[in-house]
XYZ file of C-alpha atoms in Angstrom:
778
model
C -18.980 50.344 -16.796
C -19.446 53.774 -18.371
C -16.777 56.506 -18.311
C -17.616 59.908 -16.777
C -20.052 61.983 -18.827
C -17.942 63.859 -21.427
C -20.201 66.888 -20.940
C -18.968 67.096 -17.355
C -15.423 68.516 -16.908
C -12.982 65.846 -15.744
C -11.804 66.364 -12.185
C -9.320 64.399 -10.115
C -12.133 63.367 -7.746
C -14.472 62.093 -10.517
C -11.694 60.234 -12.280
C -10.496 58.777 -8.969
C -13.996 57.491 -8.213
C -14.311 56.055 -11.735
C -10.962 54.216 -11.513
C -11.921 52.772 -8.116
C -15.180 51.453 -9.573
C -13.251 49.832 -12.422
C -10.883 48.263 -9.898
C -13.717 46.837 -7.792
C -15.385 45.127 -10.743
C -12.127 43.924 -12.306
C -12.308 46.598 -14.951
C -11.309 45.930 -18.523
C -7.930 47.208 -19.635
C -9.417 49.364 -22.404
C -11.691 51.317 -20.022
C -8.822 51.770 -17.582
C -6.556 53.141 -20.298
C -9.277 55.571 -21.376
C -9.540 56.832 -17.815
C -5.739 57.084 -17.687
C -5.715 59.102 -20.907
C -8.447 61.428 -19.609
C -6.442 61.972 -16.403
C -3.327 62.861 -18.412
C -5.134 65.227 -20.823
C -7.012 67.021 -18.043
C -3.856 67.369 -15.933
C -5.622 65.736 -12.980
C -3.091 62.880 -12.793
C -0.079 65.138 -12.225
C -1.809 66.882 -9.327
C -3.455 63.938 -7.572
C -1.565 61.250 -5.708
C -4.775 59.277 -4.825
C -5.704 59.105 -8.533
C -2.210 57.890 -9.451
C -2.340 55.310 -6.632
C -5.717 54.015 -7.850
C -4.330 53.626 -11.372
C -1.318 51.733 -10.024
C -3.512 49.306 -8.092
C -5.877 48.764 -11.024
C -3.092 48.092 -13.531
C -1.381 45.653 -11.168
C -4.661 43.789 -10.616
C -5.194 43.172 -14.374
C -2.202 42.299 -14.231
C -0.481 44.920 -16.369
C 2.745 45.525 -14.438
C 4.548 47.568 -17.157
C 1.691 50.122 -17.222
C 1.703 50.339 -13.419
C 5.434 51.055 -13.480
C 4.950 53.718 -16.145
C 2.459 55.582 -13.924
C 5.072 55.757 -11.178
C 7.996 56.572 -13.478
C 6.312 59.548 -15.150
C 4.527 61.051 -12.151
C 6.064 64.418 -11.132
C 5.353 63.852 -7.410
C 7.050 60.458 -7.135
C 10.151 61.842 -5.408
C 8.223 63.938 -2.865
C 6.318 61.137 -1.160
C 6.506 57.396 -0.531
C 2.787 57.075 -1.288
C 3.115 55.998 -4.938
C 6.025 53.671 -4.236
C 4.049 52.061 -1.420
C 1.029 51.697 -3.680
C 3.024 49.934 -6.390
C 4.783 47.701 -3.858
C 1.443 46.735 -2.333
C -0.129 46.141 -5.745
C 2.704 43.896 -6.942
C 2.663 41.872 -3.719
C -1.119 41.438 -4.077
C -0.555 40.259 -7.657
C 1.738 37.470 -6.340
C 4.894 39.250 -7.566
C 6.837 39.638 -4.291
C 10.282 39.888 -5.899
C 9.099 42.794 -8.073
C 7.519 44.457 -5.032
C 10.845 44.313 -3.169
C 12.607 45.780 -6.210
C 10.222 48.773 -5.995
C 11.338 49.310 -2.374
C 15.014 49.129 -3.411
C 14.514 51.707 -6.202
C 12.641 53.996 -3.821
C 15.542 53.963 -1.366
C 18.083 54.538 -4.176
C 15.955 57.455 -5.414
C 16.278 59.136 -2.023
C 12.576 58.886 -1.103
C 12.126 58.646 2.666
C 10.043 55.602 3.757
C 6.908 56.359 5.760
C 4.923 54.322 8.288
C 3.355 52.179 5.523
C 6.497 51.415 3.521
C 7.885 48.726 5.785
C 4.633 46.816 6.391
C 4.044 46.569 2.632
C 7.670 45.611 1.941
C 7.682 43.069 4.799
C 4.498 41.534 3.431
C 6.289 41.103 0.094
C 9.374 39.718 1.879
C 7.245 37.060 3.648
C 5.692 36.030 0.322
C 9.157 35.914 -1.263
C 10.415 33.552 1.469
C 7.493 31.204 0.813
C 8.416 31.298 -2.887
C 12.041 30.523 -2.009
C 13.366 33.998 -2.939
C 15.315 36.694 -1.066
C 15.461 34.925 2.338
C 17.502 37.721 3.951
C 15.520 40.728 2.715
C 13.078 40.689 5.617
C 15.902 40.914 8.164
C 17.311 43.913 6.292
C 13.869 45.591 6.331
C 13.460 44.898 10.052
C 16.813 46.539 10.794
C 16.048 49.548 8.574
C 12.651 50.042 10.230
C 14.241 49.921 13.694
C 16.852 52.522 12.704
C 14.114 54.867 11.525
C 12.016 54.254 14.651
C 9.008 53.085 12.644
C 8.222 49.953 14.674
C 7.909 51.327 18.184
C 4.168 51.818 18.194
C 2.985 50.651 14.763
C 0.774 47.593 15.343
C 0.379 46.979 11.606
C 4.168 46.816 11.092
C 4.617 44.562 14.116
C 1.942 42.167 12.866
C 3.598 42.010 9.459
C 6.955 41.193 11.042
C 5.417 38.369 13.078
C 4.019 36.957 9.807
C 7.409 37.340 8.125
C 9.294 35.422 10.821
C 6.627 32.714 10.763
C 7.128 32.326 6.990
C 10.881 32.009 7.613
C 10.259 29.129 10.033
C 11.519 31.225 12.942
C 8.634 30.844 15.373
C 10.831 31.776 18.367
C 11.716 35.131 16.763
C 8.049 35.722 15.941
C 7.206 35.078 19.602
C 9.999 37.384 20.826
C 8.840 40.173 18.527
C 5.236 39.699 19.683
C 6.318 39.983 23.342
C 8.155 43.242 22.577
C 5.172 44.878 20.871
C 3.897 47.746 23.076
C 0.389 47.468 21.609
C -1.408 44.431 20.254
C -4.750 43.829 18.604
C -6.630 40.682 17.626
C -4.616 40.504 14.393
C -1.416 40.415 16.453
C -2.653 37.406 18.404
C -3.907 35.687 15.267
C -0.540 36.302 13.604
C 1.200 34.638 16.539
C -1.182 31.670 16.439
C -0.591 31.385 12.698
C 3.182 31.527 13.270
C 3.000 28.592 15.658
C 0.727 26.577 13.366
C 2.903 27.276 10.309
C 5.815 25.721 12.172
C 3.867 22.710 13.467
C 3.663 23.949 17.077
C 0.037 23.125 17.866
C 0.470 23.124 21.649
C 1.979 26.623 21.561
C -0.841 27.792 19.294
C -3.405 26.449 21.758
C -1.685 28.215 24.658
C -1.601 31.445 22.636
C -5.387 31.329 22.161
C -5.880 30.803 25.902
C -3.576 33.783 26.708
C -5.422 35.840 24.136
C -8.749 35.258 25.905
C -7.235 35.888 29.340
C -5.849 39.181 28.004
C -9.383 40.325 27.256
C -8.987 40.116 23.480
C -12.055 38.352 22.054
C -11.424 35.570 19.540
C -12.788 36.097 16.060
C -13.417 33.842 13.090
C -9.798 34.078 11.917
C -8.604 32.835 15.327
C -10.700 29.683 15.093
C -10.516 28.997 11.350
C -6.756 28.511 11.575
C -6.861 26.300 14.701
C -9.782 24.010 13.880
C -8.115 22.353 10.839
C -4.912 21.903 12.858
C -6.842 20.060 15.575
C -8.360 17.844 12.896
C -4.995 17.081 11.344
C -3.471 16.235 14.746
C -6.577 14.295 15.910
C -6.789 16.545 18.994
C -10.445 15.828 19.751
C -10.488 17.392 23.200
C -9.311 20.837 22.131
C -11.312 20.607 18.900
C -14.500 20.166 20.948
C -13.470 23.147 23.106
C -13.072 25.292 19.987
C -16.503 24.224 18.745
C -17.959 25.152 22.122
C -16.202 28.518 21.997
C -17.620 29.122 18.514
C -21.134 28.364 19.790
C -20.664 30.630 22.806
C -19.306 33.472 20.666
C -22.077 33.100 18.076
C -19.529 32.352 15.350
C -20.772 28.876 14.503
C -23.015 30.236 11.757
C -20.066 31.664 9.813
C -19.707 29.529 6.706
C -15.900 29.248 6.687
C -15.764 28.163 10.316
C -18.586 25.649 9.887
C -16.773 24.188 6.881
C -13.646 23.766 8.999
C -15.690 22.058 11.753
C -17.245 19.630 9.260
C -13.778 18.694 8.040
C -12.394 18.458 11.595
C -15.045 15.995 12.778
C -14.501 13.981 9.601
C -10.797 13.634 10.444
C -11.786 12.574 13.975
C -13.874 9.810 12.419
C -17.006 11.233 14.042
C -19.115 11.351 10.904
C -22.375 11.810 12.791
C -21.053 15.033 14.345
C -19.700 16.132 10.979
C -23.085 15.614 9.348
C -24.822 17.320 12.284
C -22.729 20.472 11.820
C -23.329 20.337 8.064
C -27.103 19.937 8.434
C -27.217 22.780 10.969
C -25.531 25.308 8.681
C -27.941 28.161 7.829
C -25.890 28.893 4.726
C -23.727 26.601 2.619
C -21.318 27.171 -0.226
C -19.525 24.759 -2.525
C -16.758 24.311 0.052
C -19.361 23.168 2.589
C -20.555 20.382 0.321
C -16.992 19.466 -0.609
C -16.026 19.238 3.070
C -18.883 16.822 3.736
C -18.086 14.840 0.591
C -14.427 14.666 1.615
C -15.388 13.203 5.010
C -17.372 10.395 3.449
C -14.695 9.702 0.826
C -12.056 9.532 3.570
C -14.220 7.084 5.542
C -15.006 4.945 2.503
C -18.773 5.625 2.733
C -19.105 5.791 -1.030
C -22.869 5.300 -1.153
C -23.214 8.345 1.122
C -20.929 10.299 -1.198
C -23.312 9.582 -4.050
C -26.378 10.587 -2.011
C -24.711 13.810 -0.883
C -23.771 14.656 -4.451
C -27.383 14.177 -5.537
C -28.569 16.431 -2.690
C -25.984 19.031 -3.712
C -27.334 19.015 -7.266
C -30.915 19.295 -6.017
C -29.917 22.386 -3.995
C -28.732 24.041 -7.207
C -25.060 24.087 -6.204
C -22.908 23.510 -9.283
C -20.102 21.080 -8.530
C -16.600 22.334 -9.194
C -13.405 20.494 -9.975
C -12.806 19.433 -6.361
C -16.309 17.958 -6.121
C -16.026 15.926 -9.299
C -12.490 14.763 -8.546
C -13.723 13.527 -5.130
C -16.790 11.840 -6.597
C -14.972 9.858 -9.287
C -12.862 7.670 -6.909
C -16.041 6.855 -4.971
C -17.741 5.705 -8.174
C -14.700 3.565 -8.993
C -14.858 1.810 -5.627
C -18.599 1.240 -6.074
C -18.037 -0.155 -9.562
C -20.418 2.404 -11.084
C -18.620 2.796 -14.385
C -21.728 4.094 -16.147
C -22.074 6.925 -13.605
C -18.369 7.707 -13.969
C -18.879 8.143 -17.707
C -21.853 10.420 -16.981
C -19.620 12.565 -14.756
C -17.122 12.683 -17.614
C -19.876 13.875 -19.955
C -20.972 16.500 -17.431
C -17.405 17.796 -17.126
C -17.215 18.092 -20.931
C -20.492 20.081 -21.037
C -19.134 22.414 -18.347
C -15.769 22.740 -20.117
C -13.997 21.231 -17.102
C -12.682 17.954 -18.514
C -9.145 19.360 -18.857
C -9.042 20.699 -15.309
C -5.957 18.974 -13.907
C -7.746 17.457 -10.894
C -10.694 16.144 -12.920
C -8.475 14.866 -15.730
C -6.281 12.979 -13.248
C -9.336 11.400 -11.600
C -10.792 10.467 -14.989
C -7.528 8.817 -16.015
C -7.486 6.837 -12.793
C -11.120 5.782 -13.297
C -10.667 4.578 -16.881
C -7.434 2.773 -15.978
C -9.084 0.871 -13.124
C -11.983 -0.132 -15.366
C -9.522 -1.434 -17.964
C -10.111 1.333 -20.537
C -6.430 2.041 -21.085
C -6.881 3.771 -24.442
C -9.463 6.194 -23.012
C -7.142 7.063 -20.135
C -4.303 7.630 -22.614
C -6.496 9.936 -24.729
C -7.264 12.118 -21.682
C -3.566 12.206 -20.753
C -2.602 13.397 -24.246
C -5.057 16.312 -23.999
C -3.672 17.683 -20.712
C -1.500 20.690 -21.504
C 0.040 21.372 -18.071
C 0.638 17.917 -16.607
C 1.704 17.583 -12.999
C 3.378 14.656 -11.255
C -0.041 13.189 -10.391
C -0.941 13.124 -14.100
C 2.230 11.252 -14.981
C 1.760 8.825 -12.093
C -1.851 8.151 -13.081
C -0.781 7.391 -16.660
C 2.122 5.191 -15.535
C -0.258 3.288 -13.244
C -2.708 2.942 -16.139
C -0.055 1.332 -18.347
C 1.393 -0.834 -15.588
C -2.037 -2.139 -14.506
C -3.238 -2.908 -18.022
C -0.382 -5.029 -19.312
C 1.708 -2.292 -20.946
C 4.583 -2.430 -18.466
C 7.254 -1.574 -21.044
C 5.352 1.578 -22.045
C 5.079 2.492 -18.369
C 8.871 2.361 -17.977
C 9.291 4.441 -21.143
C 6.896 7.041 -19.775
C 9.025 7.478 -16.648
C 11.911 8.581 -18.860
C 9.632 10.950 -20.774
C 8.303 12.288 -17.473
C 11.810 13.312 -16.418
C 12.520 14.884 -19.821
C 9.449 17.067 -19.230
C 10.871 18.368 -15.956
C 8.846 16.234 -13.512
C 10.731 14.178 -10.947
C 9.342 10.713 -10.123
C 8.268 10.347 -6.501
C 7.379 7.498 -4.173
C 4.020 6.952 -5.897
C 5.816 6.497 -9.231
C 8.004 3.799 -7.718
C 5.085 2.054 -6.020
C 3.282 1.939 -9.391
C 6.308 0.550 -11.244
C 7.525 -2.152 -8.867
C 4.483 -4.464 -9.268
C 5.120 -4.277 -13.026
C 8.651 -5.594 -12.392
C 7.092 -8.528 -10.513
C 4.676 -9.332 -13.333
C 7.468 -9.177 -15.923
C 9.809 -11.127 -13.604
C 12.280 -8.341 -14.335
C 14.670 -8.514 -11.410
C 17.152 -6.246 -13.224
C 14.592 -3.435 -13.575
C 13.557 -3.877 -9.948
C 17.160 -3.460 -8.830
C 17.529 -0.311 -10.958
C 14.432 1.208 -9.344
C 15.789 0.204 -5.938
C 19.090 1.967 -6.657
C 17.275 5.067 -7.930
C 15.104 5.196 -4.791
C 18.250 4.976 -2.631
C 19.839 7.901 -4.497
C 16.639 9.949 -4.082
C 16.354 9.027 -0.373
C 12.938 7.471 -1.035
C 13.757 3.994 0.196
C 12.874 5.026 3.763
C 9.301 5.674 2.642
C 7.212 2.823 4.079
C 5.184 2.357 0.880
C 8.359 2.202 -1.217
C 10.133 -0.280 1.070
C 7.033 -2.500 1.156
C 6.747 -2.385 -2.648
C 10.442 -3.281 -2.987
C 10.041 -6.226 -0.622
C 7.015 -7.426 -2.560
C 8.853 -7.161 -5.897
C 11.910 -9.052 -4.639
C 9.762 -11.719 -2.958
C 7.739 -12.315 -6.140
C 10.969 -12.533 -8.147
C 12.195 -15.236 -5.750
C 14.854 -12.999 -4.150
C 13.774 -13.443 -0.531
C 17.219 -12.633 0.866
C 17.094 -9.173 -0.758
C 13.537 -8.684 0.496
C 14.676 -9.634 4.002
C 17.558 -7.129 3.868
C 15.097 -4.313 3.155
C 12.765 -5.601 5.874
C 15.550 -5.578 8.459
C 16.599 -2.008 7.610
C 13.183 -0.381 7.181
C 10.243 0.789 9.206
C 7.714 -2.038 9.491
C 3.944 -2.314 9.482
C 1.542 -5.212 8.970
C 2.097 -5.088 5.189
C 5.865 -5.462 5.680
C 5.445 -8.595 7.800
C 2.723 -10.033 5.556
C 4.834 -9.603 2.427
C 7.632 -11.740 3.837
C 5.319 -14.228 5.554
C 3.540 -14.931 2.260
C 6.822 -14.897 0.319
C 8.515 -17.422 2.602
C 5.381 -19.609 2.709
C 5.748 -20.165 -1.053
C 9.442 -21.069 -0.858
C 11.587 -23.798 0.643
C 12.097 -21.593 3.710
C 8.550 -21.937 5.011
C 9.758 -22.095 8.608
C 10.738 -18.404 8.318
C 7.031 -17.578 7.873
C 6.333 -19.079 11.299
C 9.247 -17.193 12.878
C 8.068 -13.883 11.397
C 4.499 -14.619 12.489
C 5.779 -14.931 16.054
C 7.944 -11.785 15.737
C 4.934 -9.878 14.453
C 3.095 -10.502 17.723
C 6.163 -9.598 19.791
C 6.491 -6.295 17.864
C 2.870 -5.424 18.693
C 1.737 -5.501 15.067
C -1.819 -6.790 14.662
C -2.436 -9.887 12.581
C -4.868 -9.644 9.691
C -6.303 -12.129 7.183
C -3.150 -12.068 5.038
C -0.934 -12.871 8.057
C -3.013 -15.937 8.907
C -3.229 -17.049 5.265
C 0.539 -16.935 4.833
C 1.161 -18.777 8.085
C -1.425 -21.483 7.316
C 0.131 -21.983 3.884
C 3.547 -22.438 5.520
C 2.103 -24.947 7.994
C 0.535 -26.904 5.126
C 3.807 -27.004 3.169
C 5.811 -27.992 6.267
C 3.214 -30.549 7.398
C 3.238 -28.609 10.678
C -0.315 -29.585 11.464
C -0.061 -28.971 15.206
C 0.809 -25.302 14.592
C -1.884 -25.120 11.917
C -4.505 -26.379 14.363
C -3.367 -23.781 16.920
C -3.844 -21.022 14.344
C -7.258 -22.510 13.549
C -8.129 -22.142 17.231
C -7.071 -18.492 17.187
C -9.269 -17.892 14.152
C -12.247 -19.498 15.874
C -11.759 -17.290 18.953
C -11.521 -14.211 16.751
C -14.597 -15.273 14.750
C -12.491 -15.342 11.581
C -12.668 -19.047 10.704
C -15.491 -18.426 8.209
C -13.617 -15.654 6.411
C -13.613 -16.849 2.760
C -9.854 -16.646 2.216
C -8.990 -18.062 5.638
C -11.514 -20.897 5.303
C -9.880 -21.841 2.005
C -6.440 -21.781 3.658
C -7.751 -24.115 6.369
C -9.135 -26.430 3.695
C -5.699 -26.518 2.054
C -4.048 -27.336 5.398
C -6.376 -30.180 6.331
C -6.606 -31.737 2.849
C -2.804 -31.817 2.561
C -2.679 -33.470 5.979
C -5.216 -36.104 4.967
C -7.734 -34.840 7.563
C -10.568 -34.903 5.093
C -13.345 -35.163 7.681
C -12.224 -31.891 9.305
C -11.840 -30.285 5.889
C -15.346 -31.421 4.943
C -16.821 -29.863 8.102
C -15.114 -26.527 7.354
C -16.239 -26.732 3.726
C -19.863 -27.336 4.701
C -19.830 -24.307 7.047
C -18.741 -21.909 4.285
C -21.903 -20.048 3.283
C -20.485 -18.539 0.087
C -18.244 -21.178 -1.445
C -16.062 -19.796 -4.207
C -14.225 -21.672 -6.935
C -11.097 -21.969 -4.753
C -13.092 -23.765 -2.026
C -14.371 -26.403 -4.449
C -10.989 -26.806 -6.170
C -9.192 -27.408 -2.880
C -11.626 -30.138 -1.855
C -11.556 -31.840 -5.289
C -7.744 -31.787 -5.272
C -7.613 -33.076 -1.672
C -9.941 -36.026 -2.218
C -8.242 -36.893 -5.496
C -4.783 -36.744 -3.916
C -5.857 -39.151 -1.145
C -7.475 -41.648 -3.460
C -11.152 -40.903 -2.782
C -11.838 -40.433 -6.461
C -15.594 -40.962 -6.373
C -15.957 -38.097 -3.870
C -13.685 -35.887 -5.973
C -15.755 -36.476 -9.120
C -19.002 -35.998 -7.190
C -17.753 -32.640 -5.867
C -16.757 -31.650 -9.395
C -20.337 -32.247 -10.570
C -21.884 -30.569 -7.491
C -19.743 -27.513 -8.105
C -21.543 -26.878 -11.391
C -24.936 -27.513 -9.749
C -24.044 -24.908 -7.106
C -23.676 -22.277 -9.841
C -19.888 -21.958 -9.573
C -18.124 -21.898 -12.946
C -15.090 -24.085 -13.479
C -11.738 -22.411 -13.962
C -8.395 -23.785 -15.137
C -7.520 -24.965 -11.585
C -10.751 -26.990 -11.420
C -9.607 -29.010 -14.395
C -6.094 -29.421 -12.993
C -7.710 -30.878 -9.857
C -9.986 -33.308 -11.686
C -7.298 -34.342 -14.196
C -4.922 -35.023 -11.285
C -7.615 -37.238 -9.742
C -7.934 -39.123 -13.025
C -4.144 -39.511 -13.139
C -4.026 -40.924 -9.595
C -6.754 -43.432 -10.497
C -5.443 -44.278 -13.955
C -8.773 -43.232 -15.509
C -7.556 -42.434 -19.014
C -10.906 -42.202 -20.806
C -12.414 -40.055 -18.070
C -9.391 -37.765 -18.164
C -9.705 -37.359 -21.933
C -13.400 -36.519 -21.488
C -12.621 -33.779 -18.954
C -9.850 -32.362 -21.167
C -12.266 -32.143 -24.120
C -14.912 -30.592 -21.858
C -12.421 -27.930 -20.807
C -11.642 -27.061 -24.429
C -15.367 -26.820 -25.253
C -15.775 -24.253 -22.457
C -13.117 -22.004 -24.059
C -10.743 -22.485 -21.146
C -7.309 -22.348 -22.728
C -5.151 -25.260 -21.539
C -2.031 -24.277 -19.638
C 1.224 -26.080 -18.955
C -0.187 -27.905 -15.921
C -3.140 -29.279 -17.911
C -0.742 -30.795 -20.430
C 1.462 -32.069 -17.596
C -1.571 -33.805 -16.074
C -2.498 -35.391 -19.416
C 1.078 -36.553 -20.043
C 1.226 -37.992 -16.534
C -2.189 -39.688 -16.987
C -1.317 -41.269 -20.334
C 2.251 -42.019 -19.305
C 1.239 -43.942 -16.188
C -1.055 -46.011 -18.433
C 1.892 -46.781 -20.730
C 0.657 -44.667 -23.661
C 4.045 -42.980 -24.030
C 3.917 -42.316 -27.768
C 0.552 -40.587 -27.357
C 2.255 -38.467 -24.668
C 4.964 -37.524 -27.158
C 2.313 -36.622 -29.720
C 0.547 -34.332 -27.224
C 3.825 -32.566 -26.453
C 4.617 -32.053 -30.136
C 1.146 -30.559 -30.771
C 1.166 -28.155 -27.800
C 0.523 -24.504 -28.837
C 3.549 -23.384 -26.822
C 6.863 -24.823 -25.706
C 6.531 -27.424 -22.990
C 7.971 -26.477 -19.622
C 9.756 -28.593 -17.019
C 6.457 -29.869 -15.535
C 5.441 -31.464 -18.844
C 8.876 -32.928 -19.627
C 9.228 -34.085 -16.014
C 5.921 -35.958 -16.236
C 7.142 -37.670 -19.413
C 10.510 -38.556 -17.853
C 8.800 -40.027 -14.801
C 6.525 -42.140 -16.982
C 9.508 -43.334 -19.036
C 11.191 -44.395 -15.789
C 8.152 -46.507 -14.881
C 7.962 -48.212 -18.267
C 11.678 -48.283 -19.105
C 11.479 -46.305 -22.357
C 15.033 -45.001 -22.591
C 14.628 -43.362 -26.006
C 11.813 -41.036 -24.911
C 13.489 -40.568 -21.526
C 16.632 -39.264 -23.301
C 14.453 -36.884 -25.359
C 12.695 -35.559 -22.245
C 15.960 -35.294 -20.294
C 17.649 -33.211 -23.020
C 14.917 -30.608 -22.683
C 15.012 -30.749 -18.874
C 18.797 -30.263 -18.812
C 18.251 -27.130 -20.899
C 15.302 -25.782 -18.883
C 16.627 -26.618 -15.405
C 20.340 -27.358 -15.705
C 20.836 -27.080 -11.921
C 18.142 -29.655 -10.975
C 19.990 -32.799 -9.883
C 16.934 -35.075 -9.837
C 16.599 -35.224 -13.619
C 20.260 -36.220 -14.067
C 19.953 -38.882 -11.375
C 16.779 -40.353 -12.859
C 18.236 -40.751 -16.347
C 21.536 -42.022 -14.944
C 19.715 -44.732 -12.961
C 17.748 -45.757 -16.066
C 20.996 -46.175 -17.994
C 22.543 -48.173 -15.166
C 19.525 -50.502 -14.901
C 19.717 -51.094 -18.668
C 23.460 -51.825 -18.419
C 24.353 -48.727 -20.448
C 27.336 -47.861 -18.251
C 29.112 -45.515 -20.670
C 25.934 -43.395 -21.044
C 25.504 -43.343 -17.256
C 29.128 -42.217 -16.930
C 28.498 -39.430 -19.445
C 25.596 -38.132 -17.327
C 27.764 -38.195 -14.207
C 30.536 -36.309 -16.074
C 27.959 -33.764 -17.293
C 26.798 -33.211 -13.721
C 30.361 -32.566 -12.580
C 31.105 -30.177 -15.457
C 27.972 -28.181 -14.582
C 28.737 -28.423 -10.857
C 25.304 -29.950 -10.228
C 25.064 -31.399 -6.730
C 22.435 -33.705 -5.368
C 20.171 -31.718 -3.102
C 20.458 -32.923 0.482
C 17.383 -34.383 2.091
C 15.946 -32.529 5.037
C 13.323 -33.054 7.652
C 11.520 -31.199 10.392
C 11.694 -32.257 13.993
C 9.255 -30.858 16.513
C 10.869 -29.984 19.831
C 8.173 -28.781 22.197
C 6.320 -26.019 20.384
C 9.193 -25.324 17.988
C 10.072 -26.766 14.595
C 13.742 -27.511 13.973
C 15.313 -27.891 10.536
C 17.516 -30.989 10.090
C 19.769 -31.890 7.146
C 19.907 -35.640 6.506
């Protein structure tokens, strides 16, 4: 941009035109100051209000607010007219400085300058923006009263429209409506302001009625009328009125306007009508980046991730450069598709474009690397973000919690608060599973208390996460308390159904399963899995068969997880023929399917079938896991096949499957039943970790069979330490002493039980009364 020719004398008109050109092209501060200097030297500035106003607007747009204020302060005509004050107020409001704009109005009034017909609309515009920013909530009312006193609102449509907008921003839709009704003259902006007022306050039905009245009043709708309503219809899933608006756009010839078409694409996506969304998109004569993003957003929302990828490729082929929204939408789709290599390519592209530190892209990249297990890469991106938001912190906390660094995740929550960000419901939902994995009931309770103080416990996701954490920590009574007090969905019921099915209170799973149907909540695979597990543990095979029938009717009996649950039910009930039929119908047998059958046949003494299945499993291309070897070692233990058990244990070690507590428990049980008690003791001494109660219990049971009191005492000492409340271990050792005539030692065990207040657990049984199971204490 060149300044006026120095050979030509500077005039107010030429300088005014030059300043306006600088303003339109976002003129550099240096050129603007040169023009300002020329206006001062030539004397044109002191004589021209339009030139001064143009300078004010241009300085405010830079933004250079101090220079804009200086123009007003030193202009000799500032006290004769409201023009310059209005210009500065308008410029500051446009520069997102509403509080400063209102201060200009206050100084104008204190300076004795009489407001004109443009003062109040500009000031009210600033007052509306200030309310949105949480500042000066009463200033707009003061301006309204002052304008009424001066009679400046009687016929000024612009001022009336601004007031409607102000009251809408204040959440006072009724006042906006009353003011609209009192306006003597209205234009299309007046109607659009009213519609916007209703929509801002969540009054979609009133907004729809306003559009109908607008058309009946003979005021034609324009793009602004529809662009505000279409997204609202999408958000509220109002398909009927949304279709009417689309028809109106077609009839009015507005459907080719890019902004409106973008809104229609998004609206149909929220309706779930992706064909219509794509039809609108394909029919657009002109598209911008928002158009592509709207279409991408629809497919992301629907989970059509392959389509997201295709659309992104088409976008690139059309020469449209993806922005931050595009890339941040694409990355989650690539995560769900498992396309880590493409995600890294997107990362590289963002680096080449200098966009990798954009907050939306950085957050999506962190999430991607965390979900692919690249915790260090996610951490490196987090460290580079200068202005982190709550999503950034949550993404990093989730990264640490998901990748085994739970303690670091908790530490980061404290750091997050020190940096001025308040944890929200997503933070809690990310942290609570970490409490479950660490078995940290204390930390879970602290998070629960914090969520109560922050009034977040009523959030459905938070309450479900709390229930899950308590259930996995074995605190089902606390989980049930939250369940009873909270809003419930299928996840709420499923959490407790599964939790109870893995406890001694399995019957509660069946009760909740029944309540779920009564409450009108739909069952899903997890509901059936939990209930089948409870039936298997309760030996409630009649109820299990009924659930099997429901699954057959719903065509769910071949669902992989449900088929495995049915296998577990029938193998535990000894119905191996039925289990075999279900097993043979499973088209894609996973390792759990094979393990369940091997364990079932081994448990019921059909060892040859168990070993045959173990061999067939490998032939079927399914790799053994640690449970496979628990199953086959248990079969060896039941059959007393010591050499075969040793062979399988060695085979497991050769496959780099690290033995766990249960593998050692199986070996101790196998050798112990065969009387090789000292070899059992040697295995326990050479274990790479401390033996747990399963291992010591297997040794104690074997000692009971073979009467080895010395090793029994050794095993019992460890069991009393590991499970001091378990009465069975005390009773077993006490009976061994009594049978050996060691009455003083038996008396010592009895005294120990009393001192620790250990009571023998009562026996219980289940009695079926009609279609109900009743719990009986024996």
